[in-house]
PDB file of C-alpha atoms in Angstrom:
ATOM      1  CA  MET N   1       0.000   0.000   0.000  1.00  0.00           C
ATOM      2  CA  HIS N   2       1.244   3.478  -0.921  1.00  0.00           C
ATOM      3  CA  ILE N   3       0.462   6.472   1.322  1.00  0.00           C
ATOM      4  CA  PRO N   4       1.268   9.721  -0.523  1.00  0.00           C
ATOM      5  CA  PRO N   5       2.919  12.493   1.522  1.00  0.00           C
ATOM      6  CA  PHE N   6       0.501  14.637   3.511  1.00  0.00           C
ATOM      7  CA  ASP N   7       0.449  16.868   6.593  1.00  0.00           C
ATOM      8  CA  ASN N   8      -0.196  14.287   9.289  1.00  0.00           C
ATOM      9  CA  GLN N   9      -0.190  16.978  12.015  1.00  0.00           C
ATOM     10  CA  ASN N  10       1.973  14.822  14.279  1.00  0.00           C
ATOM     11  CA  LYS N  11      -0.571  11.999  14.243  1.00  0.00           C
ATOM     12  CA  PRO N  12       0.405   8.419  13.310  1.00  0.00           C
ATOM     13  CA  ILE N  13       0.674   7.616   9.619  1.00  0.00           C
ATOM     14  CA  VAL N  14       0.615   3.906  10.498  1.00  0.00           C
ATOM     15  CA  ASP N  15      -1.251   3.480  13.778  1.00  0.00           C
ATOM     16  CA  VAL N  16      -1.484   0.485  16.086  1.00  0.00           C
ATOM     17  CA  ASP N  17      -3.307  -2.539  14.651  1.00  0.00           C
ATOM     18  CA  ASP N  18      -3.007  -1.194  11.109  1.00  0.00           C
ATOM     19  CA  PRO N  19      -4.951  -3.509   8.758  1.00  0.00           C
ATOM     20  CA  THR N  20      -2.010  -3.821   6.325  1.00  0.00           C
ATOM     21  CA  VAL N  21       0.990  -3.913   8.709  1.00  0.00           C
ATOM     22  CA  PRO N  22      -0.360  -4.635  12.209  1.00  0.00           C
ATOM     23  CA  LEU N  23       3.156  -5.308  13.523  1.00  0.00           C
ATOM     24  CA  ASN N  24       4.357  -1.761  12.657  1.00  0.00           C
ATOM     25  CA  TYR N  25       3.833   1.771  13.976  1.00  0.00           C
ATOM     26  CA  PHE N  26       5.002   4.980  12.266  1.00  0.00           C
ATOM     27  CA  ASN N  27       4.621   8.677  12.961  1.00  0.00           C
ATOM     28  CA  ILE N  28       6.375  11.803  11.661  1.00  0.00           C
ATOM     29  CA  VAL N  29       6.599  14.584  14.240  1.00  0.00           C
ATOM     30  CA  LYS N  30       7.468  18.129  13.183  1.00  0.00           C
ATOM     31  CA  LEU N  31       8.511  20.630  15.853  1.00  0.00           C
ATOM     32  CA  THR N  32       9.957  24.114  16.103  1.00  0.00           C
ATOM     33  CA  LYS N  33      12.413  25.322  18.737  1.00  0.00           C
ATOM     34  CA  ASP N  34      11.312  24.591  22.329  1.00  0.00           C
ATOM     35  CA  GLN N  35       8.172  22.747  21.224  1.00  0.00           C
ATOM     36  CA  ALA N  36       7.524  19.458  23.007  1.00  0.00           C
ATOM     37  CA  PHE N  37       5.763  16.278  21.923  1.00  0.00           C
ATOM     38  CA  GLU N  38       4.716  13.444  24.213  1.00  0.00           C
ATOM     39  CA  TYR N  39       3.466  10.001  23.281  1.00  0.00           C
ATOM     40  CA  VAL N  40       2.660   6.540  24.629  1.00  0.00           C
ATOM     41  CA  VAL N  41       2.071   3.488  22.403  1.00  0.00           C
ATOM     42  CA  PRO N  42       0.643   0.554  24.414  1.00  0.00           C
ATOM     43  CA  GLY N  43       1.715  -2.823  23.057  1.00  0.00           C
ATOM     44  CA  TYR N  44       4.540  -1.453  20.873  1.00  0.00           C
ATOM     45  CA  GLU N  45       8.215  -0.785  21.504  1.00  0.00           C
ATOM     46  CA  THR N  46       9.338   2.319  19.606  1.00  0.00           C
ATOM     47  CA  CYS N  47      12.399   4.219  18.448  1.00  0.00           C
ATOM     48  CA  ILE N  48      12.827   7.979  18.012  1.00  0.00           C
ATOM     49  CA  VAL N  49      15.057   9.011  15.082  1.00  0.00           C
ATOM     50  CA  PRO N  50      15.375  12.651  13.967  1.00  0.00           C
ATOM     51  CA  ALA N  51      15.392  12.957  10.181  1.00  0.00           C
ATOM     52  CA  THR N  52      16.624  16.511  10.678  1.00  0.00           C
ATOM     53  CA  GLY N  53      17.075  18.708  13.719  1.00  0.00           C
ATOM     54  CA  THR N  54      17.990  17.966  17.329  1.00  0.00           C
ATOM     55  CA  VAL N  55      15.843  16.905  20.280  1.00  0.00           C
ATOM     56  CA  ASP N  56      16.221  16.177  23.969  1.00  0.00           C
ATOM     57  CA  ILE N  57      14.326  13.065  25.066  1.00  0.00           C
ATOM     58  CA  ASP N  58      12.959  11.972  28.449  1.00  0.00           C
ATOM     59  CA  ILE N  59      11.563   8.446  28.859  1.00  0.00           C
ATOM     60  CA  GLU N  60      10.184   8.164  32.389  1.00  0.00           C
ATOM     61  CA  GLY N  61      13.443   9.408  33.880  1.00  0.00           C
ATOM     62  CA  PHE N  62      15.879   8.146  31.231  1.00  0.00           C
ATOM     63  CA  LYS N  63      17.319  11.227  29.532  1.00  0.00           C
ATOM     64  CA  ALA N  64      19.118  11.560  26.209  1.00  0.00           C
ATOM     65  CA  THR N  65      20.186  15.044  25.150  1.00  0.00           C
ATOM     66  CA  GLY N  66      21.253  16.380  21.766  1.00  0.00           C
ATOM     67  CA  ILE N  67      19.863  13.503  19.695  1.00  0.00           C
ATOM     68  CA  GLY N  68      20.140  14.224  15.963  1.00  0.00           C
ATOM     69  CA  GLN N  69      22.877  16.216  14.240  1.00  0.00           C
ATOM     70  CA  ARG N  70      21.494  16.684  10.713  1.00  0.00           C
ATOM     71  CA  SER N  71      20.280  20.104   9.593  1.00  0.00           C
ATOM     72  CA  GLU N  72      19.692  20.099   5.828  1.00  0.00           C
ATOM     73  CA  ASP N  73      18.341  16.636   5.010  1.00  0.00           C
ATOM     74  CA  VAL N  74      18.909  12.920   5.677  1.00  0.00           C
ATOM     75  CA  TRP N  75      22.143  13.020   3.623  1.00  0.00           C
ATOM     76  CA  ASP N  76      23.585  15.640   5.996  1.00  0.00           C
ATOM     77  CA  GLY N  77      25.367  13.375   8.495  1.00  0.00           C
ATOM     78  CA  GLU N  78      24.679  10.187  10.411  1.00  0.00           C
ATOM     79  CA  PRO N  79      21.428   9.207  12.136  1.00  0.00           C
ATOM     80  CA  GLU N  80      20.959   8.892  15.881  1.00  0.00           C
ATOM     81  CA  GLY N  81      18.109   7.375  17.842  1.00  0.00           C
ATOM     82  CA  VAL N  82      16.620   6.429  21.194  1.00  0.00           C
ATOM     83  CA  TYR N  83      14.899   3.138  22.010  1.00  0.00           C
ATOM     84  CA  VAL N  84      11.633   3.523  23.923  1.00  0.00           C
ATOM     85  CA  PRO N  85      10.333   0.490  25.860  1.00  0.00           C
ATOM     86  CA  THR N  86       6.839  -0.850  25.250  1.00  0.00           C
ATOM     87  CA  ALA N  87       4.114   1.459  26.603  1.00  0.00           C
ATOM     88  CA  ALA N  88       6.641   3.899  28.090  1.00  0.00           C
ATOM     89  CA  ARG N  89       5.848   7.608  28.087  1.00  0.00           C
ATOM     90  CA  ALA N  90       8.325   9.514  25.932  1.00  0.00           C
ATOM     91  CA  THR N  91       8.728  13.279  25.689  1.00  0.00           C
ATOM     92  CA  MET N  92      10.875  15.032  23.099  1.00  0.00           C
ATOM     93  CA  VAL N  93      11.753  18.734  23.065  1.00  0.00           C
ATOM     94  CA  CYS N  94      13.159  20.444  19.979  1.00  0.00           C
ATOM     95  CA  THR N  95      16.440  22.230  20.713  1.00  0.00           C
ATOM     96  CA  SER N  96      17.250  23.288  17.126  1.00  0.00           C
ATOM     97  CA  ASN N  97      15.314  25.805  15.060  1.00  0.00           C
ATOM     98  CA  ALA N  98      13.153  22.966  13.720  1.00  0.00           C
ATOM     99  CA  ALA N  99      13.079  19.176  13.738  1.00  0.00           C
ATOM    100  CA  GLU N 100      11.417  16.435  11.735  1.00  0.00           C
ATOM    101  CA  VAL N 101      11.389  13.248  13.781  1.00  0.00           C
ATOM    102  CA  PHE N 102      10.539   9.672  12.842  1.00  0.00           C
ATOM    103  CA  VAL N 103       8.817   7.627  15.543  1.00  0.00           C
ATOM    104  CA  CYS N 104       8.699   3.970  14.566  1.00  0.00           C
ATOM    105  CA  GLY N 105       7.604   0.853  16.374  1.00  0.00           C
ATOM    106  CA  ALA N 106       6.945  -2.868  16.429  1.00  0.00           C
ATOM    107  CA  ARG N 107       4.367  -4.856  18.373  1.00  0.00           C
ATOM    108  CA  TYR N 108       5.996  -6.365  21.458  1.00  0.00           C
ATOM    109  CA  ASP N 109       4.640  -7.323  24.876  1.00  0.00           C
ATOM    110  CA  GLY N 110       7.912  -7.356  26.812  1.00  0.00           C
ATOM    111  CA  VAL N 111       9.329  -4.328  28.607  1.00  0.00           C
ATOM    112  CA  LEU N 112      13.065  -3.648  28.215  1.00  0.00           C
ATOM    113  CA  ASP N 113      15.319  -0.705  29.106  1.00  0.00           C
ATOM    114  CA  ALA N 114      15.602   2.584  27.226  1.00  0.00           C
ATOM    115  CA  PHE N 115      18.935   3.416  25.581  1.00  0.00           C
ATOM    116  CA  SER N 116      20.378   5.834  23.041  1.00  0.00           C
ATOM    117  CA  VAL N 117      22.244   5.108  19.803  1.00  0.00           C
ATOM    118  CA  ARG N 118      24.802   7.728  18.816  1.00  0.00           C
ATOM    119  CA  ALA N 119      26.338   8.225  15.383  1.00  0.00           C
ATOM    120  CA  ASP N 120      29.492   6.271  16.277  1.00  0.00           C
ATOM    121  CA  GLU N 121      27.427   3.287  17.485  1.00  0.00           C
ATOM    122  CA  LEU N 122      25.679   2.407  14.221  1.00  0.00           C
ATOM    123  CA  ASP N 123      25.996  -0.852  12.289  1.00  0.00           C
ATOM    124  CA  MET N 124      27.136   0.122   8.768  1.00  0.00           C
ATOM    125  CA  VAL N 125      26.935  -2.043   5.646  1.00  0.00           C
ATOM    126  CA  GLN N 126      27.757  -1.161   2.045  1.00  0.00           C
ATOM    127  CA  TYR N 127      27.214  -3.685  -0.717  1.00  0.00           C
ATOM    128  CA  GLY N 128      26.404  -4.147  -4.379  1.00  0.00           C
ATOM    129  CA  SER N 129      28.143  -2.431  -7.265  1.00  0.00           C
ATOM    130  CA  ASP N 130      27.633   0.160  -9.957  1.00  0.00           C
ATOM    131  CA  ASP N 131      27.941  -2.576 -12.575  1.00  0.00           C
ATOM    132  CA  THR N 132      25.030  -4.576 -11.115  1.00  0.00           C
ATOM    133  CA  LYS N 133      22.975  -1.370 -10.489  1.00  0.00           C
ATOM    134  CA  THR N 134      22.580  -2.471  -6.851  1.00  0.00           C
ATOM    135  CA  HIS N 135      25.058  -0.250  -5.008  1.00  0.00           C
ATOM    136  CA  ARG N 136      23.692   0.885  -1.656  1.00  0.00           C
ATOM    137  CA  LYS N 137      24.624   1.750   1.912  1.00  0.00           C
ATOM    138  CA  ILE N 138      22.678   0.671   5.008  1.00  0.00           C
ATOM    139  CA  LYS N 139      22.910   2.403   8.371  1.00  0.00           C
ATOM    140  CA  HIS N 140      21.381   0.142  11.030  1.00  0.00           C
ATOM    141  CA  ILE N 141      20.182   2.164  14.006  1.00  0.00           C
ATOM    142  CA  LEU N 142      18.713  -0.844  15.799  1.00  0.00           C
ATOM    143  CA  GLY N 143      20.829  -3.547  14.175  1.00  0.00           C
ATOM    144  CA  THR N 144      22.851  -6.575  15.247  1.00  0.00           C
ATOM    145  CA  LYS N 145      24.708  -4.603  17.920  1.00  0.00           C
ATOM    146  CA  TYR N 146      21.494  -4.265  19.939  1.00  0.00           C
ATOM    147  CA  HIS N 147      19.988  -7.693  19.302  1.00  0.00           C
ATOM    148  CA  ASP N 148      19.754  -8.552  23.013  1.00  0.00           C
ATOM    149  CA  LYS N 149      18.353  -5.136  24.003  1.00  0.00           C
ATOM    150  CA  VAL N 150      15.349  -4.969  21.631  1.00  0.00           C
ATOM    151  CA  GLY N 151      12.291  -7.210  21.308  1.00  0.00           C
ATOM    152  CA  ARG N 152      11.023  -7.321  17.695  1.00  0.00           C
ATOM    153  CA  LEU N 153      12.004  -3.965  16.148  1.00  0.00           C
ATOM    154  CA  LEU N 154      14.618  -3.446  13.412  1.00  0.00           C
ATOM    155  CA  VAL N 155      15.299   0.153  12.303  1.00  0.00           C
ATOM    156  CA  SER N 156      17.583   1.173   9.434  1.00  0.00           C
ATOM    157  CA  GLU N 157      18.281   3.893   6.895  1.00  0.00           C
ATOM    158  CA  LEU N 158      19.007   2.766   3.321  1.00  0.00           C
ATOM    159  CA  PHE N 159      20.708   4.869   0.651  1.00  0.00           C
ATOM    160  CA  THR N 160      21.279   4.242  -3.022  1.00  0.00           C
ATOM    161  CA  VAL N 161      24.936   4.952  -3.791  1.00  0.00           C
ATOM    162  CA  GLY N 162      25.385   7.175  -6.814  1.00  0.00           C
ATOM    163  CA  GLU N 163      22.385   8.194  -8.889  1.00  0.00           C
ATOM    164  CA  GLY N 164      19.866   5.665 -10.143  1.00  0.00           C
ATOM    165  CA  GLY N 165      19.742   1.966  -9.400  1.00  0.00           C
ATOM    166  CA  TRP N 166      17.854  -0.795  -7.614  1.00  0.00           C
ATOM    167  CA  SER N 167      17.367  -1.645  -3.978  1.00  0.00           C
ATOM    168  CA  GLY N 168      15.863  -4.743  -2.390  1.00  0.00           C
ATOM    169  CA  PHE N 169      17.094  -6.937  -5.238  1.00  0.00           C
ATOM    170  CA  PRO N 170      17.149  -9.881  -5.722  1.00  0.00           C
ATOM    171  CA  SER N 171      13.420  -9.705  -5.059  1.00  0.00           C
ATOM    172  CA  HIS N 172      12.536 -11.213  -1.706  1.00  0.00           C
ATOM    173  CA  LYS N 173       9.687 -11.509   0.733  1.00  0.00           C
ATOM    174  CA  HIS N 174       9.174 -12.132   4.459  1.00  0.00           C
ATOM    175  CA  ASP N 175       5.463 -12.586   4.968  1.00  0.00           C
ATOM    176  CA  THR N 176       5.214 -16.111   6.426  1.00  0.00           C
ATOM    177  CA  ASP N 177       6.674 -17.714   9.541  1.00  0.00           C
ATOM    178  CA  ARG N 178       8.190 -20.943   8.228  1.00  0.00           C
ATOM    179  CA  LEU N 179      11.631 -21.243   9.703  1.00  0.00           C
ATOM    180  CA  PRO N 180      14.319 -21.856   8.637  1.00  0.00           C
ATOM    181  CA  LEU N 181      13.223 -20.583   5.190  1.00  0.00           C
ATOM    182  CA  GLU N 182      11.428 -17.357   6.110  1.00  0.00           C
ATOM    183  CA  THR N 183      10.032 -15.197   8.911  1.00  0.00           C
ATOM    184  CA  ARG N 184       6.975 -12.955   9.074  1.00  0.00           C
ATOM    185  CA  HIS N 185       8.129  -9.358   9.305  1.00  0.00           C
ATOM    186  CA  ASP N 186       5.808  -6.484   8.429  1.00  0.00           C
ATOM    187  CA  GLU N 187       7.735  -3.617   6.807  1.00  0.00           C
ATOM    188  CA  THR N 188       7.135   0.113   6.457  1.00  0.00           C
ATOM    189  CA  TYR N 189       9.247   2.590   4.440  1.00  0.00           C
ATOM    190  CA  ASN N 190       9.398   6.372   4.189  1.00  0.00           C
ATOM    191  CA  PHE N 191      11.204   7.650   1.082  1.00  0.00           C
ATOM    192  CA  ARG N 192      13.228  10.775   0.372  1.00  0.00           C
ATOM    193  CA  PHE N 193      14.909  11.874  -2.869  1.00  0.00           C
ATOM    194  CA  LYS N 194      17.824  14.174  -3.703  1.00  0.00           C
ATOM    195  CA  PRO N 195      17.077  16.505  -5.389  1.00  0.00           C
ATOM    196  CA  ASN N 196      13.657  16.252  -3.751  1.00  0.00           C
ATOM    197  CA  HIS N 197      11.727  16.451  -7.035  1.00  0.00           C
ATOM    198  CA  GLY N 198      13.177  13.033  -7.927  1.00  0.00           C
ATOM    199  CA  SER N 199      11.085   9.894  -7.826  1.00  0.00           C
ATOM    200  CA  GLY N 200      11.174   6.135  -8.020  1.00  0.00           C
ATOM    201  CA  VAL N 201       9.068   3.013  -8.162  1.00  0.00           C
ATOM    202  CA  GLN N 202       8.132   0.334  -5.631  1.00  0.00           C
ATOM    203  CA  MET N 203       7.286  -3.041  -7.115  1.00  0.00           C
ATOM    204  CA  LEU N 204       5.142  -5.603  -5.296  1.00  0.00           C
ATOM    205  CA  GLN N 205       4.776  -9.043  -6.843  1.00  0.00           C
ATOM    206  CA  ARG N 206       2.496 -11.384  -4.924  1.00  0.00           C
ATOM    207  CA  GLU N 207       3.448 -14.612  -6.698  1.00  0.00           C
ATOM    208  CA  ASP N 208       6.528 -15.679  -8.622  1.00  0.00           C
ATOM    209  CA  GLY N 209       5.865 -15.634 -12.352  1.00  0.00           C
ATOM    210  CA  LYS N 210       2.674 -13.552 -12.166  1.00  0.00           C
ATOM    211  CA  PRO N 211       2.208  -9.805 -12.746  1.00  0.00           C
ATOM    212  CA  GLY N 212       2.205  -7.621  -9.649  1.00  0.00           C
ATOM    213  CA  ASP N 213       1.695  -3.978  -8.719  1.00  0.00           C
ATOM    214  CA  ALA N 214       3.881  -0.871  -8.877  1.00  0.00           C
ATOM    215  CA  TYR N 215       3.665   2.411  -6.975  1.00  0.00           C
ATOM    216  CA  HIS N 216       5.088   5.764  -8.019  1.00  0.00           C
ATOM    217  CA  LEU N 217       7.297   7.037  -5.179  1.00  0.00           C
ATOM    218  CA  VAL N 218       7.815  10.736  -4.484  1.00  0.00           C
ATOM    219  CA  ASP N 219       9.597  12.612  -1.712  1.00  0.00           C
ATOM    220  CA  GLY N 220       7.776  11.697   1.512  1.00  0.00           C
ATOM    221  CA  SER N 221       5.992   8.591   0.206  1.00  0.00           C
ATOM    222  CA  THR N 222       5.219   5.876   2.775  1.00  0.00           C
ATOM    223  CA  ILE N 223       4.974   2.239   1.701  1.00  0.00           C
ATOM    224  CA  CYS N 224       3.420  -0.527   3.833  1.00  0.00           C
ATOM    225  CA  LEU N 225       4.404  -4.062   2.832  1.00  0.00           C
ATOM    226  CA  ASP N 226       2.301  -6.943   4.081  1.00  0.00           C
ATOM    227  CA  SER N 227       3.203  -9.671   1.582  1.00  0.00           C
ATOM    228  CA  GLY N 228       5.009 -10.323  -1.677  1.00  0.00           C
ATOM    229  CA  TYR N 229       8.360  -9.669  -3.362  1.00  0.00           C
ATOM    230  CA  HIS N 230       9.267  -5.976  -3.177  1.00  0.00           C
ATOM    231  CA  PRO N 231      12.275  -4.434  -4.946  1.00  0.00           C
ATOM    232  CA  CYS N 232      12.365  -0.666  -5.584  1.00  0.00           C
ATOM    233  CA  ALA N 233      14.289   1.663  -7.901  1.00  0.00           C
ATOM    234  CA  VAL N 234      15.189   5.331  -8.312  1.00  0.00           C
ATOM    235  CA  LEU N 235      15.330   7.314 -11.556  1.00  0.00           C
ATOM    236  CA  PRO N 236      18.744   7.992 -13.105  1.00  0.00           C
ATOM    237  CA  GLY N 237      20.172  11.304 -11.909  1.00  0.00           C
ATOM    238  CA  TYR N 238      18.647  11.104  -8.412  1.00  0.00           C
ATOM    239  CA  GLN N 239      19.598   9.658  -5.063  1.00  0.00           C
ATOM    240  CA  MET N 240      17.087   7.708  -2.970  1.00  0.00           C
ATOM    241  CA  TYR N 241      16.798   7.166   0.781  1.00  0.00           C
ATOM    242  CA  TYR N 242      14.306   5.172   2.733  1.00  0.00           C
ATOM    243  CA  PHE N 243      13.697   4.873   6.443  1.00  0.00           C
ATOM    244  CA  THR N 244      12.965   1.218   7.164  1.00  0.00           C
ATOM    245  CA  ILE N 245      10.844  -0.280   9.947  1.00  0.00           C
ATOM    246  CA  LEU N 246      10.641  -4.053  10.408  1.00  0.00           C
ATOM    247  CA  GLY N 247       8.522  -5.765  13.052  1.00  0.00           C
ATOM    248  CA  GLY N 248       8.735  -9.523  13.519  1.00  0.00           C
ATOM    249  CA  LEU N 249       5.837 -11.753  14.482  1.00  0.00           C
ATOM    250  CA  SER N 250       7.763 -14.369  16.466  1.00  0.00           C
ATOM    251  CA  GLN N 251      11.415 -13.271  16.504  1.00  0.00           C
ATOM    252  CA  ARG N 252      13.570 -10.226  15.847  1.00  0.00           C
ATOM    253  CA  SER N 253      15.984 -11.731  13.311  1.00  0.00           C
ATOM    254  CA  LEU N 254      14.773 -11.350   9.729  1.00  0.00           C
ATOM    255  CA  VAL N 255      14.941 -14.346   7.379  1.00  0.00           C
ATOM    256  CA  GLN N 256      14.293 -13.280   3.780  1.00  0.00           C
ATOM    257  CA  TYR N 257      12.990 -15.676   1.138  1.00  0.00           C
ATOM    258  CA  PHE N 258      14.430 -14.785  -2.254  1.00  0.00           C
ATOM    259  CA  GLN N 259      12.224 -15.092  -5.319  1.00  0.00           C
ATOM    260  CA  PRO N 260      13.153 -18.397  -6.986  1.00  0.00           C
ATOM    261  CA  SER N 261      13.316 -16.930 -10.480  1.00  0.00           C
ATOM    262  CA  HIS N 262      15.901 -14.336  -9.345  1.00  0.00           C
ATOM    263  CA  ALA N 263      17.694 -16.183  -6.528  1.00  0.00           C
ATOM    264  CA  ASP N 264      20.752 -16.932  -8.674  1.00  0.00           C
ATOM    265  CA  GLN N 265      21.483 -13.182  -8.659  1.00  0.00           C
ATOM    266  CA  LEU N 266      22.664 -13.597  -5.061  1.00  0.00           C
ATOM    267  CA  GLU N 267      25.922 -14.892  -6.522  1.00  0.00           C
ATOM    268  CA  THR N 268      26.433 -11.799  -8.708  1.00  0.00           C
ATOM    269  CA  ILE N 269      26.052  -8.952  -6.185  1.00  0.00           C
ATOM    270  CA  PRO N 270      29.176  -8.170  -4.122  1.00  0.00           C
ATOM    271  CA  GLY N 271      28.686  -8.196  -0.354  1.00  0.00           C
ATOM    272  CA  ILE N 272      24.998  -9.070  -0.361  1.00  0.00           C
ATOM    273  CA  LYS N 273      25.385 -12.065   1.952  1.00  0.00           C
ATOM    274  CA  ASP N 274      27.036  -9.849   4.560  1.00  0.00           C
ATOM    275  CA  MET N 275      24.076  -7.492   4.240  1.00  0.00           C
ATOM    276  CA  ILE N 276      21.586 -10.323   4.812  1.00  0.00           C
ATOM    277  CA  ALA N 277      23.416 -11.374   7.968  1.00  0.00           C
ATOM    278  CA  LYS N 278      23.049  -7.887   9.508  1.00  0.00           C
ATOM    279  CA  PHE N 279      19.231  -8.004   9.795  1.00  0.00           C
ATOM    280  CA  LYS N 280      19.253  -9.520  13.279  1.00  0.00           C
TER     281      LYS N 280
END
């Protein structure tokens, strides 16, 4: 499902028990200097990640100051984030002139401890190549480093490297719990383009060998993926970014099932197996 960009007025874009991605939660919060925003999401662990701007965060006594160092856009430096335990009350206060903040979540009943993730604590992966049109960089905010500190939530930022190219290829899905082949992970994306009048396409193929759907992506598009194979691409001459939220049904580690007709491409893309191993 494609949700075009709109003024959500700091209300969830993907709320709890969403009919398409019930395991995910997503909100975009926009603040100006000294403005505060408070939230509680029962039944979901969450993570606060400034897209731009800087915020101070208080989670029932746990404090993290100066979170977020980017001013211009998501290409302007590294991400930072704060993990918010299930059903905890979180308050953020904007300390820069303005801030745009992603609040993402995954359904989880357990209650863990809050913690912050600074720019030097990210899990970084770069894979693919210009020749295979698959060159991209992944910045895991809640990645393998925090596997024992998070319940079901995986949070990452993905960038195409260069201008134009494919992401999420070879086509894969993760809509069914059938270990060891695959896990059920609902997935939500928010896209940005540079320059911001760029665009791309999100493919969604329900069954191997049968026609699927495609959605025209623009700056600020949100995509909710419940099932099917889902590669995406950006137009030549533009860079693409997408904020990625994964919520697992029964475990945190993601097991992707690659589309049989394209699975042999795994052997042609440099570094892709290292990338797969990082989604834990």
